């Protein structure tokens, strides 16, 4: 058992703000790249998240005919909330908000929440393109989820624990990312997929007129866009104790190392995802089931054999 | 604190359960049911049953998200995209509900419940895992193949295209003839 202390309620109030700050860095990276791709000065992208936020927060909300307002609002408001709930089990250095003995499973449960939220975001506006995008995401969700589950299980097996702090502590010798590359890559891919971003942006992509974003406007649209970056930020933060040795590192303290690693992972996710085109959704389902799922099961077998060898 | 969480979650779970039948939309009914189950998961969490609580939340959201699709797809007679009543056979259902409620409530009040003997294990997740993987392993080993065979069987029966359509009458096509190609080219 590794030592982490639970932070007090004041820190809990700060946590969403801190995650939003991390997500803002991610959004700035994404916008910088987009600005470069458009041939504009790259640095102009840094301010774009703020400009876009100011624009959307002043914009009047547009509502479609016969929209399911309740479920739509649940989905839109739920995205940022679930992202924060994902992050609460992640220890930042020696402190964690919720020191859950089953933190890894909790993170996975919040991922599953996103199944419901993306579908509801598609259902809510009573619009064909949104509904198709929501259906499409749910159809692929199992192809994302099963490899992710095994990718999460592998480090948990190696650490003999489901507690996130124990996973970080179990990597004193060698990062899990080094000897569990398949699980690490699948985890990163699933993070992108559940944020519906880049190559896996099936719930909100231009090929379906924006999907769930087709009818959102004003503060609703802002919440969905911010929610995506928050989910990516929460997943990047989780990758640190799960695969990158937690706060371990020379010179800087554990808090600083956790943040540095999370920013690097997040920037990587935003950059790679921004450069790769949409993977054709009807083709990816088979890849998920036939390639990624067996690969992660084998990864889990490797982790189990190593863990058993270490125990005896 | 535990008591507050319990009562709030209990009221939410019952209220969401009522909402399942009061609403006129399949999507709302399904997600009201999901909310009810999540509240039950929260109650388990309040009882320090961490693993069970989280798994209940995880599984129920997953199931309800998929069930919503099926409810909307299969309510063909009474289109689920239009407002519809969530109840039928009201008189029978009311009678059964009243009888069952009275029976259970009487039992709950009349049975002399034994006090708790023994203490919970220190690590409930571990003891749950040991029960499932140890003494109940035979049950799991029996149930898993049956469940898996059921899933495969249902898919085989329910799928509109069989392997002869995909691979030809003698199953000798190198690549299957699918209306939409998969990503692996198989």
Tab-separated table of C-alpha atoms in Angstrom:
chain	number	residue	atom	x	y	z
A	1	UNK	CA	0.000	0.000	0.000
A	2	UNK	CA	1.436	3.354	-0.966
A	3	UNK	CA	0.881	6.479	1.049
A	4	UNK	CA	-1.448	9.080	-0.371
A	5	UNK	CA	-3.574	11.503	1.617
A	6	UNK	CA	-7.081	12.517	0.666
A	7	UNK	CA	-7.389	16.231	-0.006
A	8	UNK	CA	-9.966	18.270	1.869
A	9	UNK	CA	-13.240	19.682	0.517
A	10	UNK	CA	-11.602	22.990	-0.425
A	11	UNK	CA	-9.388	21.170	-2.888
A	12	UNK	CA	-12.435	19.372	-4.224
A	13	UNK	CA	-13.894	22.745	-5.172
A	14	UNK	CA	-10.630	23.619	-6.927
A	15	UNK	CA	-10.316	20.326	-8.807
A	16	UNK	CA	-12.681	21.211	-11.696
A	17	UNK	CA	-10.833	24.497	-12.178
A	18	UNK	CA	-7.475	22.704	-12.247
A	19	UNK	CA	-8.769	20.164	-14.763
A	20	UNK	CA	-10.191	23.007	-16.860
A	21	UNK	CA	-6.751	24.670	-16.820
A	22	UNK	CA	-5.176	21.434	-18.061
A	23	UNK	CA	-7.886	21.098	-20.717
A	24	UNK	CA	-7.234	24.699	-21.801
A	25	UNK	CA	-3.600	23.799	-22.462
A	26	UNK	CA	-4.845	20.878	-24.557
A	27	UNK	CA	-7.302	23.068	-26.457
A	28	UNK	CA	-4.580	25.641	-27.099
A	29	UNK	CA	-2.350	22.914	-28.557
A	30	UNK	CA	-5.197	21.703	-30.778
A	31	UNK	CA	-6.044	25.214	-31.947
A	32	UNK	CA	-2.374	26.051	-32.578
A	33	UNK	CA	-2.079	23.077	-34.846
A	34	UNK	CA	-5.336	23.967	-36.599
A	35	UNK	CA	-4.088	27.522	-37.117
A	36	UNK	CA	-0.837	26.231	-38.636
A	37	UNK	CA	-2.798	23.899	-40.898
A	38	UNK	CA	-4.788	26.918	-42.131
A	39	UNK	CA	-1.548	28.746	-42.864
A	40	UNK	CA	-2.015	31.310	-40.099
A	41	UNK	CA	0.548	32.232	-37.469
A	42	UNK	CA	0.732	29.248	-35.099
A	43	UNK	CA	0.703	31.437	-31.988
A	44	UNK	CA	-2.658	32.913	-32.969
A	45	UNK	CA	-4.105	29.525	-32.010
A	46	UNK	CA	-3.164	29.977	-28.352
A	47	UNK	CA	-5.775	32.658	-27.852
A	48	UNK	CA	-8.427	30.928	-29.946
A	49	UNK	CA	-9.947	28.811	-27.137
A	50	UNK	CA	-10.651	32.023	-25.224
A	51	UNK	CA	-11.973	33.879	-28.257
A	52	UNK	CA	-14.209	30.942	-29.142
A	53	UNK	CA	-15.405	30.638	-25.520
A	54	UNK	CA	-16.291	34.333	-25.397
A	55	UNK	CA	-18.163	34.028	-28.678
A	56	UNK	CA	-20.130	30.953	-27.656
A	57	UNK	CA	-20.967	32.201	-24.162
A	58	UNK	CA	-22.549	35.340	-25.630
A	59	UNK	CA	-24.364	33.491	-28.407
A	60	UNK	CA	-28.080	32.938	-28.017
A	61	UNK	CA	-29.071	29.294	-27.716
A	62	UNK	CA	-30.999	27.846	-30.641
A	63	UNK	CA	-33.513	25.096	-29.909
A	64	UNK	CA	-34.889	22.636	-32.443
A	65	UNK	CA	-38.539	21.661	-32.825
A	66	UNK	CA	-39.768	18.931	-30.442
A	67	UNK	CA	-36.330	18.532	-28.872
A	68	UNK	CA	-36.063	16.311	-25.801
A	69	UNK	CA	-34.798	19.176	-23.678
A	70	UNK	CA	-34.309	17.173	-20.470
A	71	UNK	CA	-32.175	14.406	-21.946
A	72	UNK	CA	-30.305	16.863	-24.165
A	73	UNK	CA	-29.327	19.003	-21.188
A	74	UNK	CA	-28.342	15.906	-19.186
A	75	UNK	CA	-25.956	14.936	-21.984
A	76	UNK	CA	-24.480	18.399	-22.474
A	77	UNK	CA	-24.036	19.161	-18.792
A	78	UNK	CA	-22.959	15.604	-18.097
A	79	UNK	CA	-19.844	15.632	-20.292
A	80	UNK	CA	-17.779	18.051	-18.136
A	81	UNK	CA	-19.139	16.482	-14.932
A	82	UNK	CA	-18.118	12.964	-15.967
A	83	UNK	CA	-14.678	14.235	-17.007
A	84	UNK	CA	-14.149	15.687	-13.531
A	85	UNK	CA	-15.452	12.470	-11.922
A	86	UNK	CA	-12.895	10.537	-13.990
A	87	UNK	CA	-10.099	12.677	-12.624
A	88	UNK	CA	-11.008	12.570	-8.910
A	89	UNK	CA	-9.424	9.147	-8.361
A	90	UNK	CA	-6.085	10.180	-9.904
A	91	UNK	CA	-3.395	10.983	-7.333
A	92	UNK	CA	-1.435	14.155	-8.086
A	93	UNK	CA	1.812	13.515	-6.273
A	94	UNK	CA	0.976	12.573	-2.682
A	95	UNK	CA	-2.615	13.891	-2.716
A	96	UNK	CA	-5.779	12.470	-4.200
A	97	UNK	CA	-9.379	13.623	-3.916
A	98	UNK	CA	-10.961	10.189	-3.540
A	99	UNK	CA	-8.632	7.398	-2.486
A	100	UNK	CA	-10.917	4.669	-3.827
A	101	UNK	CA	-9.752	1.060	-3.455
A	102	UNK	CA	-11.321	0.426	-6.882
A	103	UNK	CA	-10.227	3.617	-8.645
A	104	UNK	CA	-9.414	1.832	-11.906
A	105	UNK	CA	-12.938	0.381	-12.100
A	106	UNK	CA	-14.403	3.784	-11.223
A	107	UNK	CA	-12.499	5.371	-14.127
A	108	UNK	CA	-13.870	2.687	-16.414
A	109	UNK	CA	-17.423	3.244	-15.133
A	110	UNK	CA	-17.118	6.931	-15.998
A	111	UNK	CA	-15.963	5.951	-19.487
A	112	UNK	CA	-19.142	3.933	-19.809
A	113	UNK	CA	-21.122	7.012	-18.722
A	114	UNK	CA	-19.833	8.612	-21.904
A	115	UNK	CA	-21.610	5.926	-23.969
A	116	UNK	CA	-24.881	7.197	-22.582
A	117	UNK	CA	-23.972	10.876	-22.805
A	118	UNK	CA	-22.874	10.857	-26.447
A	119	UNK	CA	-25.983	8.946	-27.440
A	120	UNK	CA	-28.211	11.282	-25.428
A	121	UNK	CA	-26.492	14.280	-27.018
A	122	UNK	CA	-27.473	12.781	-30.365
A	123	UNK	CA	-31.011	11.914	-29.267
A	124	UNK	CA	-31.832	15.230	-27.602
A	125	UNK	CA	-32.104	17.694	-30.468
A	126	UNK	CA	-34.567	15.630	-32.564
A	127	UNK	CA	-32.296	15.950	-35.569
A	128	UNK	CA	-31.407	13.202	-38.052
A	129	UNK	CA	-27.682	13.901	-38.262
A	130	UNK	CA	-27.276	14.137	-34.498
A	131	UNK	CA	-29.223	10.931	-33.961
A	132	UNK	CA	-27.162	9.039	-36.530
A	133	UNK	CA	-23.950	10.245	-34.909
A	134	UNK	CA	-25.167	9.166	-31.465
A	135	UNK	CA	-26.226	5.752	-32.778
A	136	UNK	CA	-22.930	5.391	-34.580
A	137	UNK	CA	-20.963	6.131	-31.417
A	138	UNK	CA	-22.968	3.620	-29.388
A	139	UNK	CA	-22.539	1.001	-32.097
A	140	UNK	CA	-18.786	1.386	-31.813
A	141	UNK	CA	-18.681	1.862	-28.048
A	142	UNK	CA	-18.249	-1.848	-27.316
A	143	UNK	CA	-15.427	-2.077	-29.844
A	144	UNK	CA	-13.729	0.738	-27.909
A	145	UNK	CA	-14.702	-0.445	-24.453
A	146	UNK	CA	-13.627	-4.088	-24.429
A	147	UNK	CA	-10.006	-3.422	-25.482
A	148	UNK	CA	-9.939	-0.528	-23.002
A	149	UNK	CA	-11.156	-2.775	-20.177
A	150	UNK	CA	-8.330	-5.248	-20.764
A	151	UNK	CA	-5.864	-2.394	-21.218
A	152	UNK	CA	-6.881	-1.122	-17.768
A	153	UNK	CA	-6.773	-4.616	-16.298
A	154	UNK	CA	-3.158	-5.313	-17.312
A	155	UNK	CA	-1.505	-2.713	-15.023
A	156	UNK	CA	-3.960	-3.610	-12.264
A	157	UNK	CA	-2.880	-7.272	-12.486
A	158	UNK	CA	0.796	-6.314	-12.463
A	159	UNK	CA	0.271	-4.103	-9.390
A	160	UNK	CA	-2.027	-6.604	-7.588
A	161	UNK	CA	-4.419	-3.728	-6.892
A	162	UNK	CA	-7.258	-1.668	-8.329
A	163	UNK	CA	-6.202	1.384	-6.315
A	164	UNK	CA	-4.650	3.993	-8.586
A	165	UNK	CA	-1.965	5.028	-6.074
A	166	UNK	CA	-0.819	1.396	-5.779
A	167	UNK	CA	-0.466	1.207	-9.546
A	168	UNK	CA	1.777	4.261	-9.540
A	169	UNK	CA	3.844	2.824	-6.683
A	170	UNK	CA	4.253	-0.546	-8.435
A	171	UNK	CA	6.298	1.074	-11.230
A	172	UNK	CA	9.383	1.902	-9.155
A	173	UNK	CA	11.589	-0.211	-11.405
A	174	UNK	CA	10.104	0.111	-14.861
A	175	UNK	CA	7.154	2.059	-16.229
A	176	UNK	CA	4.217	-0.059	-17.318
A	177	UNK	CA	4.200	1.909	-20.578
A	178	UNK	CA	7.570	0.316	-21.399
A	179	UNK	CA	6.700	-3.314	-20.876
A	180	UNK	CA	2.953	-3.035	-21.628
A	181	UNK	CA	3.081	-0.994	-24.834
A	182	UNK	CA	-0.087	-2.568	-26.265
A	183	UNK	CA	-2.149	-1.701	-23.193
A	184	UNK	CA	-0.685	1.823	-23.168
A	185	UNK	CA	-1.467	2.495	-26.822
A	186	UNK	CA	-4.970	1.034	-26.539
A	187	UNK	CA	-5.594	3.180	-23.469
A	188	UNK	CA	-4.546	6.320	-25.358
A	189	UNK	CA	-6.624	5.331	-28.380
A	190	UNK	CA	-9.665	4.690	-26.202
A	191	UNK	CA	-9.169	8.062	-24.502
A	192	UNK	CA	-9.369	9.713	-27.908
A	193	UNK	CA	-12.348	7.549	-28.856
A	194	UNK	CA	-14.377	8.326	-25.742
A	195	UNK	CA	-13.685	12.032	-26.194
A	196	UNK	CA	-14.978	11.492	-29.762
A	197	UNK	CA	-11.892	13.234	-31.075
A	198	UNK	CA	-9.599	13.045	-34.107
A	199	UNK	CA	-9.633	9.667	-35.890
A	200	UNK	CA	-12.470	8.424	-33.644
A	201	UNK	CA	-14.656	11.537	-33.715
A	202	UNK	CA	-17.682	9.491	-34.766
A	203	UNK	CA	-20.137	11.352	-32.526
A	204	UNK	CA	-19.153	14.805	-33.712
A	205	UNK	CA	-17.521	14.920	-37.119
A	206	UNK	CA	-18.005	17.009	-40.235
A	207	UNK	CA	-18.922	13.895	-42.269
A	208	UNK	CA	-22.317	13.943	-40.519
A	209	UNK	CA	-22.770	17.723	-40.508
A	210	UNK	CA	-21.093	17.876	-37.102
A	211	UNK	CA	-23.046	14.972	-35.594
A	212	UNK	CA	-24.155	15.861	-32.063
A	213	UNK	CA	-22.731	19.343	-32.640
A	214	UNK	CA	-25.057	19.913	-35.601
A	215	UNK	CA	-27.768	21.569	-33.520
A	216	UNK	CA	-25.900	22.775	-30.426
A	217	UNK	CA	-25.221	26.463	-30.043
A	218	UNK	CA	-24.245	28.996	-27.423
A	219	UNK	CA	-23.377	27.707	-23.992
A	220	UNK	CA	-24.508	24.171	-24.936
A	221	UNK	CA	-21.952	23.977	-27.701
A	222	UNK	CA	-19.296	25.407	-25.400
A	223	UNK	CA	-20.013	22.711	-22.806
A	224	UNK	CA	-19.735	19.912	-25.374
A	225	UNK	CA	-16.491	21.266	-26.851
A	226	UNK	CA	-15.005	21.895	-23.408
A	227	UNK	CA	-16.288	18.503	-22.260
A	228	UNK	CA	-14.290	16.785	-25.013
A	229	UNK	CA	-11.073	18.505	-23.980
A	230	UNK	CA	-11.824	17.785	-20.322
A	231	UNK	CA	-12.261	14.073	-21.067
A	232	UNK	CA	-8.948	14.062	-22.927
A	233	UNK	CA	-7.304	15.913	-20.028
A	234	UNK	CA	-8.727	13.475	-17.448
A	235	UNK	CA	-7.521	10.499	-19.481
A	236	UNK	CA	-4.055	12.048	-19.902
A	237	UNK	CA	-3.936	12.600	-16.139
A	238	UNK	CA	-4.969	8.981	-15.543
A	239	UNK	CA	-2.283	7.722	-17.939
A	240	UNK	CA	0.377	9.075	-15.570
A	241	UNK	CA	-0.205	6.775	-12.543
A	242	UNK	CA	-1.439	3.962	-14.794
A	243	UNK	CA	1.479	3.684	-17.205
A	244	UNK	CA	4.053	6.443	-16.621
A	245	UNK	CA	5.207	5.825	-13.070
A	246	UNK	CA	3.019	8.445	-11.359
A	247	UNK	CA	4.942	11.314	-9.821
A	248	UNK	CA	8.317	9.554	-9.962
A	249	UNK	CA	11.156	11.555	-11.495
A	250	UNK	CA	14.363	13.406	-10.687
A	251	UNK	CA	14.713	16.960	-9.283
A	252	UNK	CA	11.135	18.180	-9.640
A	253	UNK	CA	8.652	17.065	-6.983
A	254	UNK	CA	5.988	14.399	-7.578
A	255	UNK	CA	3.261	17.003	-8.145
A	256	UNK	CA	5.288	18.769	-10.820
A	257	UNK	CA	6.187	15.478	-12.521
A	258	UNK	CA	2.558	14.369	-12.578
A	259	UNK	CA	1.535	17.641	-14.219
A	260	UNK	CA	4.445	17.606	-16.684
A	261	UNK	CA	3.726	14.035	-17.764
A	262	UNK	CA	0.000	14.739	-18.066
A	263	UNK	CA	0.645	17.820	-20.225
A	264	UNK	CA	2.988	15.849	-22.493
A	265	UNK	CA	0.457	13.026	-22.917
A	266	UNK	CA	-2.373	15.485	-23.478
A	267	UNK	CA	-0.412	17.474	-26.056
A	268	UNK	CA	0.415	14.204	-27.806
A	269	UNK	CA	-3.239	13.171	-27.882
A	270	UNK	CA	-4.344	16.552	-29.208
A	271	UNK	CA	-1.595	16.695	-31.832
A	272	UNK	CA	-1.763	13.124	-33.120
A	273	UNK	CA	-5.539	13.128	-33.099
A	274	UNK	CA	-5.641	16.438	-34.921
A	275	UNK	CA	-3.440	15.127	-37.727
A	276	UNK	CA	-5.083	11.741	-38.353
A	277	UNK	CA	-8.250	11.705	-40.458
A	278	UNK	CA	-11.459	10.008	-39.330
A	279	UNK	CA	-11.156	6.219	-39.318
A	280	UNK	CA	-14.136	4.903	-41.259
A	281	UNK	CA	-16.498	3.871	-38.466
A	282	UNK	CA	-18.006	0.845	-40.240
A	283	UNK	CA	-14.500	-0.564	-40.641
A	284	UNK	CA	-13.191	0.127	-37.187
A	285	UNK	CA	-15.674	-2.143	-35.387
A	286	UNK	CA	-14.034	-5.212	-36.890
A	287	UNK	CA	-10.535	-3.914	-36.107
A	288	UNK	CA	-11.562	-3.370	-32.495
A	289	UNK	CA	-13.001	-6.854	-32.111
A	290	UNK	CA	-10.594	-8.861	-34.254
A	291	UNK	CA	-7.269	-7.104	-33.659
A	292	UNK	CA	-7.304	-4.918	-30.558
A	293	UNK	CA	-9.313	-7.242	-28.319
A	294	UNK	CA	-7.050	-10.316	-28.829
A	295	UNK	CA	-3.980	-8.074	-28.601
A	296	UNK	CA	-5.041	-6.682	-25.226
A	297	UNK	CA	-5.967	-10.151	-23.952
A	298	UNK	CA	-2.449	-11.327	-24.843
A	299	UNK	CA	-1.076	-8.235	-23.123
A	300	UNK	CA	-3.037	-9.177	-20.040
A	301	UNK	CA	-1.627	-12.709	-20.221
A	302	UNK	CA	1.910	-11.279	-20.305
A	303	UNK	CA	1.115	-9.053	-17.323
A	304	UNK	CA	-0.365	-12.021	-15.420
A	305	UNK	CA	2.642	-14.271	-16.118
A	306	UNK	CA	5.086	-11.552	-15.032
A	307	UNK	CA	3.000	-10.797	-11.938
A	308	UNK	CA	2.890	-14.498	-10.999
A	309	UNK	CA	6.630	-14.829	-11.585
A	310	UNK	CA	7.283	-11.859	-9.336
A	311	UNK	CA	5.021	-13.214	-6.605
A	312	UNK	CA	6.687	-16.634	-6.328
B	1	UNK	CA	-23.121	10.979	6.405
B	2	UNK	CA	-23.777	7.383	5.311
B	3	UNK	CA	-27.388	7.756	6.410
B	4	UNK	CA	-27.870	10.974	4.464
B	5	UNK	CA	-26.397	9.392	1.316
B	6	UNK	CA	-28.550	6.309	1.826
B	7	UNK	CA	-31.809	8.220	2.171
B	8	UNK	CA	-31.121	10.628	-0.689
B	9	UNK	CA	-30.092	7.756	-2.991
B	10	UNK	CA	-33.066	5.669	-1.846
B	11	UNK	CA	-35.547	8.458	-2.590
B	12	UNK	CA	-33.885	9.139	-5.963
B	13	UNK	CA	-33.986	5.471	-6.912
B	14	UNK	CA	-37.698	5.149	-6.090
B	15	UNK	CA	-38.582	8.475	-7.725
B	16	UNK	CA	-36.665	7.543	-10.875
B	17	UNK	CA	-38.384	4.147	-10.796
B	18	UNK	CA	-41.771	5.891	-10.726
B	19	UNK	CA	-40.660	8.185	-13.544
B	20	UNK	CA	-40.065	5.110	-15.736
B	21	UNK	CA	-43.830	4.570	-15.939
B	22	UNK	CA	-44.984	8.181	-15.816
B	23	UNK	CA	-42.998	9.411	-18.792
B	24	UNK	CA	-44.247	9.074	-22.370
B	25	UNK	CA	-40.941	8.528	-24.147
B	26	UNK	CA	-38.968	5.311	-24.537
B	27	UNK	CA	-35.653	7.145	-24.229
B	28	UNK	CA	-36.698	8.931	-21.050
B	29	UNK	CA	-38.127	5.749	-19.528
B	30	UNK	CA	-34.896	3.844	-20.233
B	31	UNK	CA	-32.661	6.526	-18.781
B	32	UNK	CA	-34.947	7.011	-15.774
B	33	UNK	CA	-34.396	3.318	-15.106
B	34	UNK	CA	-30.643	3.859	-15.516
B	35	UNK	CA	-30.786	6.705	-12.981
B	36	UNK	CA	-32.664	4.441	-10.566
B	37	UNK	CA	-29.962	1.756	-10.864
B	38	UNK	CA	-27.182	4.318	-10.433
B	39	UNK	CA	-28.837	5.435	-7.187
B	40	UNK	CA	-28.818	1.789	-6.040
B	41	UNK	CA	-25.111	1.646	-6.926
B	42	UNK	CA	-24.540	4.748	-4.809
B	43	UNK	CA	-26.285	3.027	-1.879
B	44	UNK	CA	-23.871	0.095	-2.240
B	45	UNK	CA	-20.967	2.570	-2.279
B	46	UNK	CA	-22.311	4.155	0.899
B	47	UNK	CA	-22.179	0.693	2.495
B	48	UNK	CA	-18.450	0.507	1.607
B	49	UNK	CA	-19.144	-2.153	-1.025
B	50	UNK	CA	-16.852	-0.259	-3.394
B	51	UNK	CA	-16.408	-2.837	-6.116
B	52	UNK	CA	-20.044	-3.946	-6.247
B	53	UNK	CA	-21.281	-0.347	-6.227
B	54	UNK	CA	-19.041	0.766	-9.072
B	55	UNK	CA	-19.773	-2.380	-11.087
B	56	UNK	CA	-23.535	-1.866	-10.672
B	57	UNK	CA	-23.186	1.695	-12.000
B	58	UNK	CA	-20.946	0.554	-14.861
B	59	UNK	CA	-23.070	-2.397	-15.943
B	60	UNK	CA	-26.413	-0.640	-15.640
B	61	UNK	CA	-25.393	2.421	-17.657
B	62	UNK	CA	-23.968	0.098	-20.306
B	63	UNK	CA	-27.086	-2.066	-20.397
B	64	UNK	CA	-29.528	0.828	-20.435
B	65	UNK	CA	-27.591	2.653	-23.175
B	66	UNK	CA	-27.889	-0.444	-25.372
B	67	UNK	CA	-31.443	-1.208	-24.235
B	68	UNK	CA	-32.571	2.277	-25.275
B	69	UNK	CA	-31.554	1.432	-28.848
B	70	UNK	CA	-33.470	-1.829	-28.798
B	71	UNK	CA	-36.552	-0.248	-27.232
B	72	UNK	CA	-36.613	2.423	-29.914
B	73	UNK	CA	-35.921	-0.083	-32.700
B	74	UNK	CA	-38.411	-2.737	-31.692
B	75	UNK	CA	-41.422	-0.652	-30.625
B	76	UNK	CA	-42.514	-0.728	-34.237
B	77	UNK	CA	-46.263	-1.063	-33.630
B	78	UNK	CA	-46.359	1.946	-31.372
B	79	UNK	CA	-43.603	4.123	-32.690
B	80	UNK	CA	-41.146	4.871	-29.919
B	81	UNK	CA	-40.269	8.144	-31.570
B	82	UNK	CA	-43.790	9.385	-30.743
B	83	UNK	CA	-45.179	9.931	-27.237
B	84	UNK	CA	-46.504	6.615	-25.904
B	85	UNK	CA	-47.760	5.174	-22.658
B	86	UNK	CA	-45.298	3.074	-20.708
B	87	UNK	CA	-47.986	0.943	-19.052
B	88	UNK	CA	-50.367	-1.756	-20.258
B	89	UNK	CA	-52.729	-4.283	-18.606
B	90	UNK	CA	-53.177	-1.698	-15.874
B	91	UNK	CA	-55.756	-3.559	-13.773
B	92	UNK	CA	-53.820	-6.847	-13.570
B	93	UNK	CA	-50.561	-5.015	-12.995
B	94	UNK	CA	-52.029	-2.917	-10.167
B	95	UNK	CA	-53.484	-6.010	-8.478
B	96	UNK	CA	-50.167	-7.914	-8.703
B	97	UNK	CA	-48.207	-4.889	-7.488
B	98	UNK	CA	-50.461	-4.349	-4.456
B	99	UNK	CA	-50.382	-8.037	-3.488
B	100	UNK	CA	-46.602	-8.295	-3.876
B	101	UNK	CA	-46.022	-5.058	-1.957
B	102	UNK	CA	-48.289	-6.123	0.906
B	103	UNK	CA	-46.670	-9.560	1.009
B	104	UNK	CA	-43.113	-8.206	1.068
B	105	UNK	CA	-43.952	-5.426	3.547
B	106	UNK	CA	-45.671	-7.899	5.886
B	107	UNK	CA	-42.734	-10.260	5.633
B	108	UNK	CA	-40.246	-7.452	6.297
B	109	UNK	CA	-42.124	-6.400	9.421
B	110	UNK	CA	-43.237	-9.808	10.691
B	111	UNK	CA	-40.078	-11.893	10.262
B	112	UNK	CA	-37.872	-11.886	13.363
B	113	UNK	CA	-34.642	-10.974	11.594
B	114	UNK	CA	-31.499	-12.465	13.157
B	115	UNK	CA	-28.793	-10.113	14.325
B	116	UNK	CA	-25.583	-9.922	12.354
B	117	UNK	CA	-23.122	-12.695	13.122
B	118	UNK	CA	-19.532	-12.319	12.023
B	119	UNK	CA	-17.806	-9.227	10.727
B	120	UNK	CA	-17.209	-8.065	7.150
B	121	UNK	CA	-13.812	-8.870	5.668
B	122	UNK	CA	-11.177	-6.156	5.780
B	123	UNK	CA	-10.864	-6.028	1.996
B	124	UNK	CA	-14.316	-6.651	0.548
B	125	UNK	CA	-13.134	-6.577	-3.062
B	126	UNK	CA	-10.570	-9.296	-2.373
B	127	UNK	CA	-13.033	-11.488	-0.475
B	128	UNK	CA	-15.565	-11.084	-3.296
B	129	UNK	CA	-12.916	-12.105	-5.807
B	130	UNK	CA	-11.896	-15.079	-3.692
B	131	UNK	CA	-15.531	-16.202	-3.365
B	132	UNK	CA	-16.148	-15.934	-7.109
B	133	UNK	CA	-12.815	-17.425	-8.149
B	134	UNK	CA	-12.567	-19.935	-5.304
B	135	UNK	CA	-15.574	-21.658	-3.782
B	136	UNK	CA	-18.000	-20.502	-6.511
B	137	UNK	CA	-15.611	-21.245	-9.374
B	138	UNK	CA	-17.582	-24.314	-10.469
B	139	UNK	CA	-20.753	-22.231	-10.836
B	140	UNK	CA	-18.879	-19.615	-12.836
B	141	UNK	CA	-17.273	-22.272	-15.039
B	142	UNK	CA	-20.693	-23.747	-15.756
B	143	UNK	CA	-22.557	-20.508	-16.314
B	144	UNK	CA	-19.956	-18.762	-18.501
B	145	UNK	CA	-19.995	-21.237	-21.416
B	146	UNK	CA	-23.801	-21.429	-21.260
B	147	UNK	CA	-24.117	-17.644	-21.409
B	148	UNK	CA	-21.527	-17.439	-24.157
B	149	UNK	CA	-23.221	-20.178	-26.171
B	150	UNK	CA	-26.515	-18.313	-25.763
B	151	UNK	CA	-25.016	-15.102	-27.122
B	152	UNK	CA	-23.406	-16.864	-30.073
B	153	UNK	CA	-26.567	-18.876	-30.759
B	154	UNK	CA	-28.760	-15.794	-30.672
B	155	UNK	CA	-26.439	-13.965	-33.034
B	156	UNK	CA	-26.349	-16.902	-35.433
B	157	UNK	CA	-30.150	-17.184	-35.414
B	158	UNK	CA	-30.757	-13.454	-35.526
B	159	UNK	CA	-28.224	-12.472	-38.141
B	160	UNK	CA	-29.876	-11.956	-41.525
B	161	UNK	CA	-26.842	-13.206	-43.492
B	162	UNK	CA	-25.356	-16.639	-42.846
B	163	UNK	CA	-21.919	-17.919	-43.731
B	164	UNK	CA	-23.121	-19.512	-46.981
B	165	UNK	CA	-24.221	-16.087	-48.178
B	166	UNK	CA	-20.877	-14.638	-47.139
B	167	UNK	CA	-18.529	-17.372	-48.350
B	168	UNK	CA	-20.597	-19.035	-51.104
B	169	UNK	CA	-22.435	-22.373	-51.219
B	170	UNK	CA	-19.234	-24.379	-50.787
B	171	UNK	CA	-17.697	-21.889	-48.368
B	172	UNK	CA	-14.842	-21.503	-50.832
B	173	UNK	CA	-14.729	-17.736	-51.333
B	174	UNK	CA	-11.406	-16.290	-50.223
B	175	UNK	CA	-13.032	-13.015	-49.180
B	176	UNK	CA	-16.590	-12.812	-47.853
B	177	UNK	CA	-19.210	-11.051	-49.925
B	178	UNK	CA	-20.400	-8.404	-47.446
B	179	UNK	CA	-22.543	-5.358	-48.212
B	180	UNK	CA	-20.183	-3.343	-45.989
B	181	UNK	CA	-16.594	-4.501	-45.801
B	182	UNK	CA	-15.040	-4.856	-42.388
B	183	UNK	CA	-11.715	-3.324	-41.524
B	184	UNK	CA	-9.731	-6.562	-41.387
B	185	UNK	CA	-10.642	-7.787	-44.892
B	186	UNK	CA	-11.796	-11.181	-43.708
